Amino acid sequence: MATVHRDFDGVRIEGTQYSVWVHPLSDWREAGDATLSIGVDAKSPRWDGWARLTHDIPHDFAAGDVELVAASAGRGDELRCLRAPHADTPAYLPGFVLVLEAGMRAFLETELPRVERVTHLAATLRAAVEPHLNREPAEYAWTAVKPHERSALVAVASRAVLHGYVPAEAIAYAVLKHDGSWTFSEQGDDPQYAELGAALRRPEVLALLAEAATASGSNAV
């Protein structure tokens, strides 16, 4: 029987032999960009552990690249993740197809759009906090929000959308440091995240998190 679990800032749908993980992305900018990172692990009959099957193929897909196909010709339902990497070669669609185990499709139908909402909320938060960071983008960068800050925004968005955390909790429990303490804290934020923490606590940003938590709280993983 399939089960669903939290997995980093996304989810894992786990069957008996196969497991599908779905993670949000931190760099979504516009329609057509990838919004989901999706891959497959398998449990070997020779040892009790999971091995990555999709380590050597693209993992990043837009919603339109992901399809759940009904069972046919004696095969179970399928998850198809295929994406053209270049606009000028649309007929070339690398990716993968997985025949799903019983119960996995229902979880994917629910969780794929929820994880996509994490990606979109993280982008909304990025746009909301960037004007308050008081810095210009680095040379060749497309945003003043640094990569580690964008990852933190995904973590905050995940707590709001997938957990239904209220804004203060979504921020406080977003990023755990190596020493077991939290990056954002009432005792003081980690210096690398101090500007981001201050921007996240602005009323208009807290309102975005509160709205996301209210919409998603009843379905939190």
Coordinates of C-alpha atoms in Angstrom, one line a residue:
M1 CA 0.0 0.0 0.0
A2 CA 1.4 3.4 -0.9
T3 CA 2.1 6.0 1.7
V4 CA 3.1 9.7 1.6
H5 CA 5.8 11.4 3.7
R6 CA 7.5 14.7 4.0
D7 CA 10.8 14.7 2.2
F8 CA 13.1 17.7 2.6
D9 CA 10.9 20.6 1.4
G10 CA 8.6 18.3 -0.7
V11 CA 7.1 14.9 -0.4
R12 CA 7.8 11.3 -1.1
I13 CA 5.2 8.8 -2.3
E14 CA 6.4 5.4 -1.3
G15 CA 5.2 2.0 -2.6
T16 CA 6.5 -1.4 -1.9
Q17 CA 9.3 -1.3 -4.5
Y18 CA 9.3 2.2 -6.0
S19 CA 9.3 5.6 -4.4
V20 CA 8.6 8.9 -6.2
W21 CA 10.0 12.1 -4.7
V22 CA 8.6 15.5 -5.6
H23 CA 10.5 18.7 -4.5
P24 CA 9.9 22.4 -5.1
L25 CA 12.4 24.6 -7.0
S26 CA 13.9 27.8 -5.8
D27 CA 14.5 29.6 -9.1
W28 CA 11.1 29.7 -10.8
R29 CA 10.6 33.0 -12.6
E30 CA 7.9 32.7 -15.3
A31 CA 5.4 30.5 -17.0
G32 CA 7.0 27.6 -18.8
D33 CA 9.9 27.4 -16.4
A34 CA 10.3 24.1 -14.4
T35 CA 8.4 24.1 -11.1
L36 CA 9.0 20.6 -9.8
S37 CA 12.0 18.3 -9.2
I38 CA 10.8 14.7 -9.6
G39 CA 12.7 11.5 -9.4
V40 CA 12.3 7.8 -8.6
D41 CA 14.1 5.5 -6.2
A42 CA 13.7 1.7 -6.0
K43 CA 14.2 -0.8 -3.2
S44 CA 16.5 -3.7 -4.2
P45 CA 15.3 -7.2 -3.3
R46 CA 18.9 -7.9 -2.2
W47 CA 19.1 -5.3 0.6
D48 CA 16.7 -3.1 2.6
G49 CA 17.5 0.3 1.2
W50 CA 16.5 2.7 -1.6
A51 CA 18.7 3.3 -4.7
R52 CA 18.2 6.3 -7.1
L53 CA 17.0 5.2 -10.5
T54 CA 16.9 8.7 -12.1
H55 CA 20.3 10.0 -11.1
D56 CA 21.5 10.4 -14.7
I57 CA 18.4 12.0 -16.3
P58 CA 16.8 15.5 -15.9
H59 CA 14.7 15.9 -12.8
D60 CA 13.2 19.4 -13.4
F61 CA 9.8 19.6 -15.0
A62 CA 6.9 22.1 -15.5
A63 CA 3.4 21.1 -14.6
G64 CA 2.6 20.6 -18.3
D65 CA 5.5 18.1 -18.6
V66 CA 4.0 15.8 -16.0
E67 CA 1.1 13.4 -16.9
L68 CA -0.7 10.7 -15.0
V69 CA -1.9 8.2 -17.6
A70 CA -4.7 5.6 -16.9
A71 CA -3.9 1.9 -16.9
S72 CA -4.2 0.1 -20.2
A73 CA -3.1 -3.1 -22.0
G74 CA -2.5 -4.9 -18.7
R75 CA -0.2 -2.2 -17.3
G76 CA -0.9 -0.1 -14.3
D77 CA -1.3 3.7 -14.2
E78 CA 1.8 5.6 -15.4
L79 CA 3.6 8.7 -14.3
R80 CA 5.2 10.3 -17.3
C81 CA 7.7 13.1 -16.8
L82 CA 9.0 14.3 -20.2
R83 CA 10.4 17.8 -20.9
A84 CA 12.0 19.4 -24.0
P85 CA 15.2 20.9 -22.9
H86 CA 15.4 23.3 -25.8
A87 CA 12.7 25.4 -27.5
D88 CA 14.1 24.7 -30.9
T89 CA 13.9 20.9 -30.5
P90 CA 10.4 20.4 -29.0
A91 CA 10.2 16.8 -30.3
Y92 CA 13.0 15.6 -28.1
L93 CA 11.6 14.9 -24.7
P94 CA 14.0 13.3 -22.2
G95 CA 12.7 12.2 -18.8
F96 CA 11.2 9.0 -17.5
V97 CA 8.0 6.9 -17.3
L98 CA 7.1 4.9 -14.2
V99 CA 4.3 2.3 -14.0
L100 CA 2.8 3.1 -10.6
E101 CA 2.1 0.8 -7.8
A102 CA -1.4 0.6 -6.3
G103 CA -2.4 3.7 -4.4
M104 CA 0.4 5.9 -5.8
R105 CA -1.7 7.8 -8.3
A106 CA -4.1 9.2 -5.8
F107 CA -1.3 10.6 -3.7
L108 CA 0.4 12.1 -6.8
E109 CA -2.9 13.8 -7.9
T110 CA -3.0 15.5 -4.5
E111 CA 0.6 16.3 -3.9
L112 CA 1.9 17.4 -7.3
P113 CA -0.2 20.6 -7.3
R114 CA 0.6 21.2 -3.6
V115 CA 4.4 21.1 -4.1
E116 CA 4.0 23.3 -7.2
R117 CA 2.3 25.8 -4.9
V118 CA 5.4 25.8 -2.7
T119 CA 7.5 26.8 -5.8
H120 CA 5.1 29.6 -6.6
L121 CA 4.8 30.8 -3.1
A122 CA 8.6 30.9 -2.8
A123 CA 8.8 33.0 -5.9
T124 CA 6.1 35.4 -4.5
L125 CA 8.1 35.7 -1.3
R126 CA 11.3 36.4 -3.2
A127 CA 9.6 39.2 -5.1
A128 CA 8.2 40.6 -1.8
V129 CA 11.5 40.5 0.2
E130 CA 13.9 41.6 -2.5
P131 CA 13.2 45.4 -2.4
H132 CA 13.9 45.3 1.4
L133 CA 17.3 43.7 1.2
N134 CA 19.0 47.0 0.3
R135 CA 21.4 45.5 -2.2
E136 CA 21.8 45.2 -6.0
P137 CA 22.1 41.9 -7.8
A138 CA 25.7 40.6 -8.2
E139 CA 27.2 40.7 -11.6
Y140 CA 25.3 38.4 -14.0
A141 CA 22.8 37.5 -11.3
W142 CA 19.1 37.8 -12.1
T143 CA 18.0 38.7 -8.5
A144 CA 19.5 40.2 -5.4
V145 CA 18.3 37.3 -3.4
K146 CA 21.3 35.0 -2.9
P147 CA 21.1 31.2 -3.6
H148 CA 21.1 30.2 0.1
E149 CA 18.4 32.8 0.7
R150 CA 16.3 31.4 -2.1
S151 CA 16.6 27.9 -0.6
A152 CA 15.5 29.3 2.7
L153 CA 12.4 30.9 1.1
V154 CA 11.5 27.5 -0.4
A155 CA 11.8 26.0 3.1
V156 CA 9.6 28.7 4.6
A157 CA 7.0 28.3 1.8
S158 CA 7.0 24.5 2.3
R159 CA 6.2 24.9 6.0
A160 CA 3.3 27.2 5.2
V161 CA 1.8 25.1 2.3
L162 CA 2.6 21.5 3.2
H163 CA 2.4 21.8 7.0
G164 CA -0.1 24.7 7.4
Y165 CA 2.2 26.4 9.8
V166 CA 1.3 29.9 10.9
P167 CA 3.8 32.6 9.6
A168 CA 6.0 32.7 12.8
E169 CA 6.4 28.9 12.9
A170 CA 7.0 28.7 9.1
I171 CA 9.9 31.1 9.5
A172 CA 11.2 29.7 12.8
Y173 CA 11.3 26.1 11.7
A174 CA 12.4 26.5 8.1
V175 CA 16.2 26.1 8.2
L176 CA 18.0 23.9 10.7
K177 CA 21.7 24.5 11.1
H178 CA 24.4 21.8 11.5
D179 CA 24.6 22.4 15.3
G180 CA 20.9 21.7 15.7
S181 CA 19.9 25.3 16.2
W182 CA 17.5 27.2 13.9
T183 CA 18.6 29.8 11.4
F184 CA 15.7 32.2 12.2
S185 CA 15.3 32.7 15.9
E186 CA 13.9 35.2 18.5
Q187 CA 17.3 35.2 20.0
G188 CA 18.8 36.5 16.8
D189 CA 19.0 35.2 13.2
D190 CA 22.1 33.6 11.8
P191 CA 24.2 36.6 10.4
Q192 CA 24.1 35.1 6.8
Y193 CA 20.3 35.3 6.9
A194 CA 19.7 38.4 9.1
E195 CA 18.6 40.7 6.2
L196 CA 16.3 38.0 4.9
G197 CA 14.8 37.3 8.3
A198 CA 14.0 41.0 8.8
A199 CA 12.3 41.2 5.4
L200 CA 10.3 38.0 6.0
R201 CA 8.9 39.5 9.2
R202 CA 7.5 42.6 7.4
P203 CA 3.6 42.7 7.7
E204 CA 3.0 42.3 4.0
V205 CA 5.2 39.2 3.8
L206 CA 3.6 37.7 6.9
A207 CA 0.2 38.2 5.3
L208 CA 1.3 36.2 2.2
L209 CA 2.4 33.3 4.5
A210 CA -0.8 33.5 6.6
E211 CA -2.9 33.3 3.4
A212 CA -1.0 30.2 2.2
A213 CA -1.2 28.5 5.6
T214 CA -5.0 29.1 5.8
A215 CA -5.5 27.7 2.3
S216 CA -3.3 24.6 2.9
G217 CA -3.6 23.9 6.6
S218 CA -6.4 21.3 6.4
N219 CA -4.3 19.2 3.9
A220 CA -0.9 19.5 5.7
V221 CA 1.3 16.4 5.5

